[in-house]
Short mmCIF file of C-alpha atoms in Angstrom, two decimals:
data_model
loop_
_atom_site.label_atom_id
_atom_site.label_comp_id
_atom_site.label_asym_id
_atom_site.label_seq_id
_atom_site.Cartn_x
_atom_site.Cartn_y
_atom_site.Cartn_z
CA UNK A 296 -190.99 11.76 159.02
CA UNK A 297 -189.10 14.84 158.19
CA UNK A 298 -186.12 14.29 155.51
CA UNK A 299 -183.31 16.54 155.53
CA UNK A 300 -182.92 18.83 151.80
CA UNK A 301 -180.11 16.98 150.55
CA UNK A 302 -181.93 13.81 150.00
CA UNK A 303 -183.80 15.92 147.43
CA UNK A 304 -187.12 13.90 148.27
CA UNK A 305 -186.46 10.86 146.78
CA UNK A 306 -185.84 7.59 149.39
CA UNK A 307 -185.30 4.36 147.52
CA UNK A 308 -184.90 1.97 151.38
CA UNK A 309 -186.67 -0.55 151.53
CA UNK A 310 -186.81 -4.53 151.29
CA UNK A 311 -186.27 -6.49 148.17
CA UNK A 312 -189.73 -7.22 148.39
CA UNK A 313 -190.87 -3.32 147.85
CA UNK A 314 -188.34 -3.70 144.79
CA UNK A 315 -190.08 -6.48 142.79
CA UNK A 316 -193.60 -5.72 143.90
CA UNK A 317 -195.61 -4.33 140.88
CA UNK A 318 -196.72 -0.69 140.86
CA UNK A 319 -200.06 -0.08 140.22
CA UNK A 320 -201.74 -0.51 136.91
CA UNK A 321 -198.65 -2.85 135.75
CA UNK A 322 -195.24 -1.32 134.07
CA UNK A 323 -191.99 -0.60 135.95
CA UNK A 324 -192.31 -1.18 139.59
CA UNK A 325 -189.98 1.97 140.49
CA UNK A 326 -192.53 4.17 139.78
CA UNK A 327 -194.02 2.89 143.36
CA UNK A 328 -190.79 4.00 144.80
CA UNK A 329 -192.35 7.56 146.95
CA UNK A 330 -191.69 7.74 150.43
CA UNK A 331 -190.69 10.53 153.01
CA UNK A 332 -190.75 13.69 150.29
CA UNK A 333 -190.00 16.45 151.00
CA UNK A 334 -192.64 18.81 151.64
CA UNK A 335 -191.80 22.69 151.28
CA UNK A 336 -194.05 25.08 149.69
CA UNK A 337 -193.26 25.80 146.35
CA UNK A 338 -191.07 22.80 145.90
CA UNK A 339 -188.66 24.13 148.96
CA UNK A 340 -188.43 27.59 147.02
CA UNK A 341 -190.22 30.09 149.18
CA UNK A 342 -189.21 33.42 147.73
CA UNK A 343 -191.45 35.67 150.68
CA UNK A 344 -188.21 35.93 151.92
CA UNK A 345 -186.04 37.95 149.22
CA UNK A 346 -183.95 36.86 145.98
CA UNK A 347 -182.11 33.91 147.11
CA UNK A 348 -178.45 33.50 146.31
CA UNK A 349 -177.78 31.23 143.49
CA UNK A 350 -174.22 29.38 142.87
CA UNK A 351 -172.61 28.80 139.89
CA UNK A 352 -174.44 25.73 138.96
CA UNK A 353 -177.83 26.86 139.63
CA UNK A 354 -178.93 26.12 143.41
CA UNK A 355 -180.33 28.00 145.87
CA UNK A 356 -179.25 25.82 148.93
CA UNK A 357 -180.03 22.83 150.43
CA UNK A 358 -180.34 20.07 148.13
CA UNK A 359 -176.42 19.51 146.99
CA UNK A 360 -174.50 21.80 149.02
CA UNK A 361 -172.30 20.68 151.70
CA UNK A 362 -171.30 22.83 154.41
CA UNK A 363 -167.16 23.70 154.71
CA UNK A 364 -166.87 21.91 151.15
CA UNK A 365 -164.92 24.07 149.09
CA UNK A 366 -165.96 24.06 145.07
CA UNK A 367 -162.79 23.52 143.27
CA UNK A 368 -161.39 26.64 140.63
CA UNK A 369 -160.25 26.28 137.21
CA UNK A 370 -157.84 28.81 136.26
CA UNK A 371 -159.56 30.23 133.33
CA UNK A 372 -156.06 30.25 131.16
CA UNK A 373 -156.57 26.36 132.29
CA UNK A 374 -160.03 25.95 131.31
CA UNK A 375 -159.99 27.96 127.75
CA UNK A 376 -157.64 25.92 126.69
CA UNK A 377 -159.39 22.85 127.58
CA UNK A 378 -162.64 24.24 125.47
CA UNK A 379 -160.26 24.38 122.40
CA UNK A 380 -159.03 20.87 122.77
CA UNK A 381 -162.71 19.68 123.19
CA UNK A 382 -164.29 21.52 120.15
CA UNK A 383 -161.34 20.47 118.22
CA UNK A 384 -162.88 16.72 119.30
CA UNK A 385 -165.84 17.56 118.56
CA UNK A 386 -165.39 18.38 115.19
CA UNK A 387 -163.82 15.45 113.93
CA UNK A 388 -165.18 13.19 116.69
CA UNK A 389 -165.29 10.02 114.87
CA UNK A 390 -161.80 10.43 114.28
CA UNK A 391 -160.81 10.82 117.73
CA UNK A 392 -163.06 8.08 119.03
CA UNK A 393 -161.55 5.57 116.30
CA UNK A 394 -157.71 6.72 116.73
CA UNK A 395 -157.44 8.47 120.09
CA UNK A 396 -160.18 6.85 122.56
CA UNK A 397 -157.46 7.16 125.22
CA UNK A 398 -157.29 10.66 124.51
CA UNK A 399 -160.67 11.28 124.94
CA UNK A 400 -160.90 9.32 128.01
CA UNK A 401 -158.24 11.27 129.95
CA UNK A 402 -160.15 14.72 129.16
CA UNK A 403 -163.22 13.32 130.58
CA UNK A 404 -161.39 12.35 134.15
CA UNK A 405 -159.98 15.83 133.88
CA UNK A 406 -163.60 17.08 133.43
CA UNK A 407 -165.52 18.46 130.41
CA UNK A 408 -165.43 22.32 130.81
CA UNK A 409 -169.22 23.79 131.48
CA UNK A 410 -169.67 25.32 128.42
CA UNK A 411 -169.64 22.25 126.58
CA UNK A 412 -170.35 19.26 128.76
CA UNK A 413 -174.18 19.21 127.20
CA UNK A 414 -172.81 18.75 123.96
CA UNK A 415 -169.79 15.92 125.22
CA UNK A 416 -172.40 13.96 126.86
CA UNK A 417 -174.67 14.01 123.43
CA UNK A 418 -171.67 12.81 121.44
CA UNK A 419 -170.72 10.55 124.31
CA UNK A 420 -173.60 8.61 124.64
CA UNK A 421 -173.94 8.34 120.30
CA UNK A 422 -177.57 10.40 121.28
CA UNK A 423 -176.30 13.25 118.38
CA UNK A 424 -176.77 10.15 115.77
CA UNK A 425 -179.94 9.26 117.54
CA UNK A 426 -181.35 13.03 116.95
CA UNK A 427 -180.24 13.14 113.68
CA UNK A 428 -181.32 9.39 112.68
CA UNK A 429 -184.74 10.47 114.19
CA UNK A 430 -185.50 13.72 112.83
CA UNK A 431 -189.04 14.91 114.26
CA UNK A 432 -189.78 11.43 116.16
CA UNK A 433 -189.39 13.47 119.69
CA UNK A 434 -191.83 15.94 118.45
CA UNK A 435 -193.87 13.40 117.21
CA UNK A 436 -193.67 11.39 120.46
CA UNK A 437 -193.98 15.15 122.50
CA UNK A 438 -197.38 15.58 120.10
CA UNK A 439 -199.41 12.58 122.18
CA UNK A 440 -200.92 12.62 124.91
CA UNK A 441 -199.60 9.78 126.55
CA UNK A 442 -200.62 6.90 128.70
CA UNK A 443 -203.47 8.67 131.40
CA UNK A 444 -201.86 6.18 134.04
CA UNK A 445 -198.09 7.26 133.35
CA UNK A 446 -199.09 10.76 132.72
CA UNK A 447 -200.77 11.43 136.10
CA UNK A 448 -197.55 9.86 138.16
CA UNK A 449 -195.26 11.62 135.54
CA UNK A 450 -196.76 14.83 137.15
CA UNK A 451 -196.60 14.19 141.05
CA UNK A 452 -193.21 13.20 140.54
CA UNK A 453 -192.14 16.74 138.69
CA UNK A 454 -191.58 18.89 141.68
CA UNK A 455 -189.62 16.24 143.73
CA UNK A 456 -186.57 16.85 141.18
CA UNK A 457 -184.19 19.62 142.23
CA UNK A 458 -186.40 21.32 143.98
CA UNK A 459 -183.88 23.74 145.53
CA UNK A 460 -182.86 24.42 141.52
CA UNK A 461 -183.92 27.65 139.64
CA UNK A 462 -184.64 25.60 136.51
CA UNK A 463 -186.86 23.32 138.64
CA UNK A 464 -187.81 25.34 141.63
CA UNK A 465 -191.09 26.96 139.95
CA UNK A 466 -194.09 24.78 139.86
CA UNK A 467 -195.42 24.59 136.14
CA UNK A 468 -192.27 26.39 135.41
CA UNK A 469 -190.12 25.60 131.86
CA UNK A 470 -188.00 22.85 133.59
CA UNK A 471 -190.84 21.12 135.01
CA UNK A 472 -192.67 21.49 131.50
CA UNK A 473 -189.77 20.05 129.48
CA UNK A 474 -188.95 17.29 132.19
CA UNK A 475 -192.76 16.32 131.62
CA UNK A 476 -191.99 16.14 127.99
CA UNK A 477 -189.30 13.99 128.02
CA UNK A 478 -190.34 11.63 130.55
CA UNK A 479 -193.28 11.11 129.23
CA UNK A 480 -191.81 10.83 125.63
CA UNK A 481 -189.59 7.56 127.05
CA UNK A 482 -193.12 6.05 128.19
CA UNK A 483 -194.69 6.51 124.59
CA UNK A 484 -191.20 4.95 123.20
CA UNK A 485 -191.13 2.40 125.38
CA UNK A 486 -194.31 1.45 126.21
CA UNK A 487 -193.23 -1.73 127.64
CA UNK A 488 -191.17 0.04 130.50
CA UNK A 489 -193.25 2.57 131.09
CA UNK A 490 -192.12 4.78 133.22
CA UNK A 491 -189.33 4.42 136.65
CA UNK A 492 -189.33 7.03 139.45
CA UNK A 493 -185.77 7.11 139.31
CA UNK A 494 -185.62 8.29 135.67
CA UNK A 495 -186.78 11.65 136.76
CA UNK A 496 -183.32 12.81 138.57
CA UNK A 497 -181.15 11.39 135.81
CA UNK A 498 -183.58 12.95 132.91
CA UNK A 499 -183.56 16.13 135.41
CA UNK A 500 -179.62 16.25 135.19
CA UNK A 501 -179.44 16.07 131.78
CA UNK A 502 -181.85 18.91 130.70
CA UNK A 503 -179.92 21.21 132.94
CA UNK A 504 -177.35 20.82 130.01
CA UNK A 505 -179.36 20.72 127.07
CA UNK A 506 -182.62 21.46 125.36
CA UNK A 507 -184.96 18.72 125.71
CA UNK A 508 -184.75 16.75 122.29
CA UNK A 509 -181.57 15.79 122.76
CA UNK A 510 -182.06 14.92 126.40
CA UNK A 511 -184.72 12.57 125.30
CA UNK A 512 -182.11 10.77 123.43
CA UNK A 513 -179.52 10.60 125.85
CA UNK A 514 -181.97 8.81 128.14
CA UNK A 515 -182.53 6.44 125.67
CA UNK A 516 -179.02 6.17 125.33
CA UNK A 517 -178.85 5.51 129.01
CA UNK A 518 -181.37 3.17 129.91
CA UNK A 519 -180.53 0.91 126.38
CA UNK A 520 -176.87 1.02 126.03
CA UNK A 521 -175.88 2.29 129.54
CA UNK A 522 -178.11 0.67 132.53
CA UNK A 523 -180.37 -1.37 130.27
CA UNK A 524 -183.26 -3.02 132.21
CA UNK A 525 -182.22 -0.74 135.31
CA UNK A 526 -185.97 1.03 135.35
CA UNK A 527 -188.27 -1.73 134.02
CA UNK A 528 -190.69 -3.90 135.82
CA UNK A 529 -189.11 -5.91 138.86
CA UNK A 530 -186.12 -4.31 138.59
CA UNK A 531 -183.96 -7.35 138.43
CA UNK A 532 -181.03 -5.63 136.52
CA UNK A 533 -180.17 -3.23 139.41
CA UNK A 534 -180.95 -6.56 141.76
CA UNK A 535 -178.07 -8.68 139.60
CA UNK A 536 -175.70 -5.25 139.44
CA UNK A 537 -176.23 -5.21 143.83
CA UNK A 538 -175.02 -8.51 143.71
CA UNK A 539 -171.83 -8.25 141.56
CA UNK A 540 -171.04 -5.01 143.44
CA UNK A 541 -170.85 -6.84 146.94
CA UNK A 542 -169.02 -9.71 145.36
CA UNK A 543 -166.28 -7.13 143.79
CA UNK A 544 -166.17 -5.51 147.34
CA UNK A 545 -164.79 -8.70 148.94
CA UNK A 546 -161.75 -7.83 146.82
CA UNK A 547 -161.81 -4.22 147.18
CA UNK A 548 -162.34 -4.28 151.16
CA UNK A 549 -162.80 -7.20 152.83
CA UNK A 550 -162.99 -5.68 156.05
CA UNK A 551 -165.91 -3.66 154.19
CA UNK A 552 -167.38 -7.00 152.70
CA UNK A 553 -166.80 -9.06 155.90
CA UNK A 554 -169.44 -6.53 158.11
CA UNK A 555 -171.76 -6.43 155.60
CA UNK A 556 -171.80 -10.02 155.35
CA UNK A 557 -171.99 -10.31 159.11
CA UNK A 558 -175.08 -8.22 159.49
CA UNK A 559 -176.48 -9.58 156.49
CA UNK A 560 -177.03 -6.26 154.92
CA UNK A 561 -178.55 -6.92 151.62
CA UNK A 562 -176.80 -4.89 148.40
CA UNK A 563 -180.08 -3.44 147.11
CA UNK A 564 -180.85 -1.62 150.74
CA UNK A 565 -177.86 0.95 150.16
CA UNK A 566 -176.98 0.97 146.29
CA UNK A 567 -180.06 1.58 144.43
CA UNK A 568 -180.30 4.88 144.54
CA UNK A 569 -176.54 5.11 144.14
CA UNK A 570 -176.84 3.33 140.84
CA UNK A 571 -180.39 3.88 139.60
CA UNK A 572 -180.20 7.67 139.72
CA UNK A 573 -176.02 7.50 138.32
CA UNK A 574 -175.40 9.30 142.09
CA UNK A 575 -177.15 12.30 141.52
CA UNK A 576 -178.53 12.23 144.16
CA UNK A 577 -176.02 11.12 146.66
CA UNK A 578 -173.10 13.50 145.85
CA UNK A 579 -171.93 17.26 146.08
CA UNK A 580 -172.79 18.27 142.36
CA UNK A 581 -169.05 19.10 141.61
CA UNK A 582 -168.24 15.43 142.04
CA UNK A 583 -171.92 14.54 140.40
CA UNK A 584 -170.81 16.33 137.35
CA UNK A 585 -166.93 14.92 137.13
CA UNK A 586 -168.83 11.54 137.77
CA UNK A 587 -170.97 11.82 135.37
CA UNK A 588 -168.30 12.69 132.45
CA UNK A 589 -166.21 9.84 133.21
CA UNK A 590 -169.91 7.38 133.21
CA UNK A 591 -170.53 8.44 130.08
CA UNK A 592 -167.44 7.99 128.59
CA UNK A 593 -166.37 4.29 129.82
CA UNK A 594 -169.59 3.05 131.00
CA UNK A 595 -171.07 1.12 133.83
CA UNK A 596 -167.93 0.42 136.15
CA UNK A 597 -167.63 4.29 136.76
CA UNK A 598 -170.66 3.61 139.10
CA UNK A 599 -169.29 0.46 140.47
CA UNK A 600 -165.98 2.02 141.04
CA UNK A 601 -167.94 4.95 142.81
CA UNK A 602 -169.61 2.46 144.64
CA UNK A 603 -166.52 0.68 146.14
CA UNK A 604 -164.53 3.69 147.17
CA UNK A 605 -167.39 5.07 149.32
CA UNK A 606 -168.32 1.70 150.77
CA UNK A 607 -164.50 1.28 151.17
CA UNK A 608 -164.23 5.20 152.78
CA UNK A 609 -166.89 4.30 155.15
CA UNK A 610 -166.39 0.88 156.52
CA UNK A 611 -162.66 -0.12 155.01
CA UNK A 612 -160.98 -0.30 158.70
CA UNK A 613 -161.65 -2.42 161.75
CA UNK A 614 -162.06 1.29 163.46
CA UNK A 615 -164.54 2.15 161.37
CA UNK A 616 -166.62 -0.83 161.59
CA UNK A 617 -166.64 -0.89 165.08
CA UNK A 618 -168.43 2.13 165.19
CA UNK A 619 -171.50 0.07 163.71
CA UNK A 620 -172.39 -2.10 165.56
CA UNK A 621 -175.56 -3.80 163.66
CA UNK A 622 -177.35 -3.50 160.56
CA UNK A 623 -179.74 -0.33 161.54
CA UNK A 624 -176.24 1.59 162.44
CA UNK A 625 -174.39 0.66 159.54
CA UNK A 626 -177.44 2.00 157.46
CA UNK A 627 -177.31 5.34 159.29
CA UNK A 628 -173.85 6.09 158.37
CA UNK A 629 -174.30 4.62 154.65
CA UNK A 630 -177.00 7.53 154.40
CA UNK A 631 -174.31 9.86 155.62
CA UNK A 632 -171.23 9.88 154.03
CA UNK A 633 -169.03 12.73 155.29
CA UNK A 634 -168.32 15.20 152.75
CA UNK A 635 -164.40 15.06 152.73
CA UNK A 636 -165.21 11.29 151.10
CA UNK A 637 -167.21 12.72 148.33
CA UNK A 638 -165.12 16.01 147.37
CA UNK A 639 -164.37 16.37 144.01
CA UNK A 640 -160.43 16.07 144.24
CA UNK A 641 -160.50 13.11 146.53
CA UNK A 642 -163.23 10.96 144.49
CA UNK A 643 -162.63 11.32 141.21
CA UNK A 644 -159.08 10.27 142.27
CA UNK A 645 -160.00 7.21 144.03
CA UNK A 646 -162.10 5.88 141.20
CA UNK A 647 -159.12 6.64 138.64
CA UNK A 648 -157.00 4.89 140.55
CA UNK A 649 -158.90 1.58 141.40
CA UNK A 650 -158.27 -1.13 139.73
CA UNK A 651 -161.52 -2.16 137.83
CA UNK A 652 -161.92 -3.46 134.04
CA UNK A 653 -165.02 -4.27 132.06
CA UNK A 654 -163.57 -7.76 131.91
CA UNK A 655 -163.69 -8.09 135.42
CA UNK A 656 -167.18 -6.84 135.72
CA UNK A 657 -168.31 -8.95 132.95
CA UNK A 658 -166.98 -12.06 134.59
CA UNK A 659 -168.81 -11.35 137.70
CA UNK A 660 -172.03 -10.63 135.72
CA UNK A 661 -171.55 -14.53 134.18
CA UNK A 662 -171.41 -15.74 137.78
CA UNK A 663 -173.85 -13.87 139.37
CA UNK A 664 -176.03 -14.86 136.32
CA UNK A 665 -175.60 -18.23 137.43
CA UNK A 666 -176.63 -17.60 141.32
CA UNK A 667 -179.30 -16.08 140.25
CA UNK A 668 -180.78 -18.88 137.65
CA UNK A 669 -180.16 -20.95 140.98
CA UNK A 670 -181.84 -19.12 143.49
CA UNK A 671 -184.69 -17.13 141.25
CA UNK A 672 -184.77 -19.21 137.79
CA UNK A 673 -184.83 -17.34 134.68
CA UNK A 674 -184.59 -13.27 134.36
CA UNK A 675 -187.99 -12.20 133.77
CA UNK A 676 -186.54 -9.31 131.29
CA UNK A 677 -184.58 -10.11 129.02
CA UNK A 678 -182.56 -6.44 128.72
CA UNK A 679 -180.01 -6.43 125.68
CA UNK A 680 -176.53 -6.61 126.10
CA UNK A 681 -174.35 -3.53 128.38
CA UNK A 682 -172.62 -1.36 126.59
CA UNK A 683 -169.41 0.26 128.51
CA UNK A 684 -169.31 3.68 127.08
CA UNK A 685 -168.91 5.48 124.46
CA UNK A 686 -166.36 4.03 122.50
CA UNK A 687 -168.61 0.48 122.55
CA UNK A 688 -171.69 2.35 121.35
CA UNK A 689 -170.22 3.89 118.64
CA UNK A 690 -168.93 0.56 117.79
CA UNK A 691 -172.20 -0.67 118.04
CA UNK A 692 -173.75 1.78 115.70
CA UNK A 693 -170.97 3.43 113.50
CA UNK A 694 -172.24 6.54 112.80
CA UNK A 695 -171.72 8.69 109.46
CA UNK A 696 -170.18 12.08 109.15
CA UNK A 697 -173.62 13.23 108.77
CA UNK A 698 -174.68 12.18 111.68
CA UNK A 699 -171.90 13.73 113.59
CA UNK A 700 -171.90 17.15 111.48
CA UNK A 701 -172.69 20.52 113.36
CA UNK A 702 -175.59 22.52 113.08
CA UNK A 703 -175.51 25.82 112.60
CA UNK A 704 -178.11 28.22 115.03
CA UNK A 705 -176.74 31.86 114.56
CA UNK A 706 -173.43 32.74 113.38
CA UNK A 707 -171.84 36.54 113.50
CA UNK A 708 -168.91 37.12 111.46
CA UNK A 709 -165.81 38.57 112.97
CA UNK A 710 -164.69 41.83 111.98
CA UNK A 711 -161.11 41.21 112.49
CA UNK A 712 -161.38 38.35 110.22
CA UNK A 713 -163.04 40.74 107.25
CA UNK A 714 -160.23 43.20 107.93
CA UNK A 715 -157.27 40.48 107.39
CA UNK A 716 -158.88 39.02 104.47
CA UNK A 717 -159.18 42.63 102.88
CA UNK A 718 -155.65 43.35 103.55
CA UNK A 719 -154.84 39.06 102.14
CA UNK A 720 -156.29 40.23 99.32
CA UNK A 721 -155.03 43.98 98.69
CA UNK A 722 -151.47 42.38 99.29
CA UNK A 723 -152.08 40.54 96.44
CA UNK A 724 -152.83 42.99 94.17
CA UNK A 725 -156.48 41.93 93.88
CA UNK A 726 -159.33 44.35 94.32
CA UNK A 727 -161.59 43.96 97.81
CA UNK A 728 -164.68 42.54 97.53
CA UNK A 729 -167.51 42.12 99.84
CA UNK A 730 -167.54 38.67 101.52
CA UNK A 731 -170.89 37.25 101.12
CA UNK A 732 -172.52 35.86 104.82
CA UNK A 733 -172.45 32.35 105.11
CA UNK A 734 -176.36 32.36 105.71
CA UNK A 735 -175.97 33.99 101.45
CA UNK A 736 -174.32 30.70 100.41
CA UNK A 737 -175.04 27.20 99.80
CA UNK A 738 -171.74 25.93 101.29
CA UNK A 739 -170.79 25.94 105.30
CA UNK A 740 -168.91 28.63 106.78
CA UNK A 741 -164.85 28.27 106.87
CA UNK A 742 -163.07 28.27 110.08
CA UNK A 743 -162.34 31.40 111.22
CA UNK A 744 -159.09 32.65 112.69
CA UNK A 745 -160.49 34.40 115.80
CA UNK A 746 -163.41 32.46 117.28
CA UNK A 747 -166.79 33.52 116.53
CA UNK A 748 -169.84 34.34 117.88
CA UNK A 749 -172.27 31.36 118.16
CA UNK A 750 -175.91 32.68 119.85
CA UNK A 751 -178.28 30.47 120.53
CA UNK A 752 -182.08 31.72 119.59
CA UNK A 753 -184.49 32.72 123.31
CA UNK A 754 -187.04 30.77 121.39
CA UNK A 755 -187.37 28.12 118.12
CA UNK A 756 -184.43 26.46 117.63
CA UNK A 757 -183.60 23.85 120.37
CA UNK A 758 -180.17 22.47 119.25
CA UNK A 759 -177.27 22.74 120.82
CA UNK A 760 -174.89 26.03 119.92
CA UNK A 761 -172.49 25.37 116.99
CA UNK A 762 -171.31 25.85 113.81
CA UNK A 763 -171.45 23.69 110.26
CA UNK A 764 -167.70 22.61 110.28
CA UNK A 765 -165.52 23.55 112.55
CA UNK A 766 -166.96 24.64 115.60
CA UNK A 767 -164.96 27.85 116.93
CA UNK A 768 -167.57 28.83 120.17
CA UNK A 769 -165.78 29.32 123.39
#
């Protein structure tokens, strides 16, 4: 059956029954989940027609582009001065996290500018104090060979990802190669788990942002603080999170809740892809990206409240509903939300504005708990405790200023800056000297007045761009 590109090759329908059924050789039963992919040459990049237009976040059509949907501007006056309120964070982020959470939590609805939302979402997540708790264990873990069994699905799974991305387009290519690495790096750290199909997009998503150590550790971060027990075998967690999401509905819509009662339309049919792959797969990117920097900043109920509008968008009147009239129909229009529901401006809005606490998902958690011991006995996983964002992981694992310190890659002094410190220093009647490079001294580099240039090495270092102390890249 022929899929259209925006599913991006990935189809997670199917009955409960398909969910809890073991894949083969044992591990997490997601990595079963391959149906209906997409088939195009090349992974859908076939170049024997020209260079192919690529937009500004790296796609060359298809997979998250919506026709007549209209990428929303920054002005760049707007968005400069947003980068100097972030690397201001940045640089004393335990400060801000401790004193000014709120703070923090505002600039992620109004989105982290591009040029540093790889480095937001490593602080975010606490995966910077992983990477530096951890020196060399990713290389270590990127050393093995890996489990033959995980290894071999790892690979047929590679060029499903973003196919219509340049990073990912190219069979064998440096995205597929460093995807490879980190996926199968989570298998060899967590042998137990193994590895989940759905992994793949989210890991995907994250190394478009950052070099591929510190991806690792932000989906660690994910799948054990975030969505913990979301990709391991039976997937009961994403099961339990279907379940609280319909129940919350019943408040959020009932005329919503109500239909999908009536045609007994079970949670996991139409929200595990949602929340398995954090919507990456279900949204324009624009709204996958503002999405994603509010999930990682307060957690869980991002994806619930993400959840609800859309199911509230698309069956939240009795008009609507009549227009679906049984459960095959309602499906159909679940797997085709119109775009004016998912654009940037109108979602991110909705989800700020509905009215949805970790308390309240908590509570449903207890009682869904409950229903489940009921209906199913004991969880057969035993996942540790949800974190909800950032602020509760750092909580969790206070981190040091070490940890949080900034690493320098290359650093090129500004010439203005040498000038007005000659001239500081001839006002004062003392005689100009030459200003060693901070590479020539044992102690960091001081802030400088006009921001420098931070370059990041073609090849070597893999760390993000910044400086020692106070990080002045823009």
């Amino acid at each position: 059956m022929a899929r259209t590109d925006q599913d991006n090759g990935l189809d997670f329908r199917g009955s409960t029954n398909k969910l809890t059924g073991s894949g083969s050789g044992g591990g997490s039963s997601c990595s079963s989940f391959t149906s209906d992919v997409v088939t195009l040459e090349a992974n859908g990049a076939d170049d024997s027609s020209g260079e192919k237009q690529v937009d500004k976040y790296g796609f060359t059509g298809g997979s998250q582009q919506y026709p007549g949907l209209n990428v929303e501007e920054i002005p760049t006056e707007v968005l400069r001065q947003r980068e100097a309120k972030w690397l201001e964070m940045l640089n004393s982020w335990d400060k801000w996290m401790a004193k000014k959470h709120k703070k923090v939590k505002e600039r992620c609805q109004k989105g982290i500018p591009p040029s540093l939302r790889g480095r937001a979402w490593l602080y975010l997540t606490g995966g910077k104090v992983k990477v530096e708790q951890n020196r060399g264990k990713f290389q270590e873990l990127d050393n093995q060979p890996g489990d033959p069994k995980w290894v071999d699905i790892i690979e047929r799974d590679l060029h499903r990802q973003f196919p219509f991305h340049e990073m990912f387009s190219a069979r064998g290519g440096h995205g597929q190669q460093d995807l490879f690495r980190v996926l199968k790096a989570y298998t060899l750290h967590r042998p137990e788990e193994g590895y989940c199909q759905a992994q793949a997009p989210v890991a995907a998503v994250l190394l478009m942002h950052m070099p591929a150590e510190d991806a690792f550790w932000v989906l660690v971060q994910i799948c054990e603080k975030y969505l913990p027990g979301y990709y391991s075998t039976g997937l009961e967690a994403i099961q339990l999170d279907g379940e609280i999401l319909y129940a919350l509905l019943r408040r959020a819509s009932p005329v919503a809740h109500c239909h999908l009662k009536q045609h007994k339309l079970e949670p996991i049919l139409y929200m595990t892809e949602w929340f398995m792959c954090a919507f990456s797969r279900t949204l324009p990117w624009a709204s996958v990206l503002r999405v994603w920097d509010m999930f990682l900043c307060e957690g869980v109920k991002i994806l619930f409240r993400v959840g609800l509008v859309l199911l509230k968008s698309m069956l939240g009147s009795q008009e609507k509903v009549k227009a679906c009239q049984g459960l095959y129909e309602t499906m159909e229009r679940l797997r085709a939300i119109p775009p004016q529901y998912m654009k940037e401006s109108f979602l991110v809005q909705e989800i700020i504005d509905l009215p949805l606490s970790e308390k309240d998902i908590e509570k449903e958690h207890l009682a869904q708990l409950r229903c489940w011991k009921d209906t199913h006995g004991d969880l057969n996983y035993k996942s540790p405790p949800r974190m909800h964002g950032a602020k509760a992981v750092m909580a969790a694992e206070p981190p040091s200023r070490q940890d949080l310190r900034q690493r320098p890659t290359i650093i090129v002094e500004s010439p203005l800056e040498d000038a007005r410190e000659d001239t500081r220093k001839g006002k004062k009647g003392k005689r100009n000297e030459t200003i060693p490079s901070p590479q020539e001294t044992d102690s960091p580099p001081s802030p400088l007045t006009e921001p420098s240039l931070l370059l990041q090495p073609a090849q070597g270092s893999r760390e993000s761009i910044s400086s020692a102390e106070h990080d002045t890249y823009l």
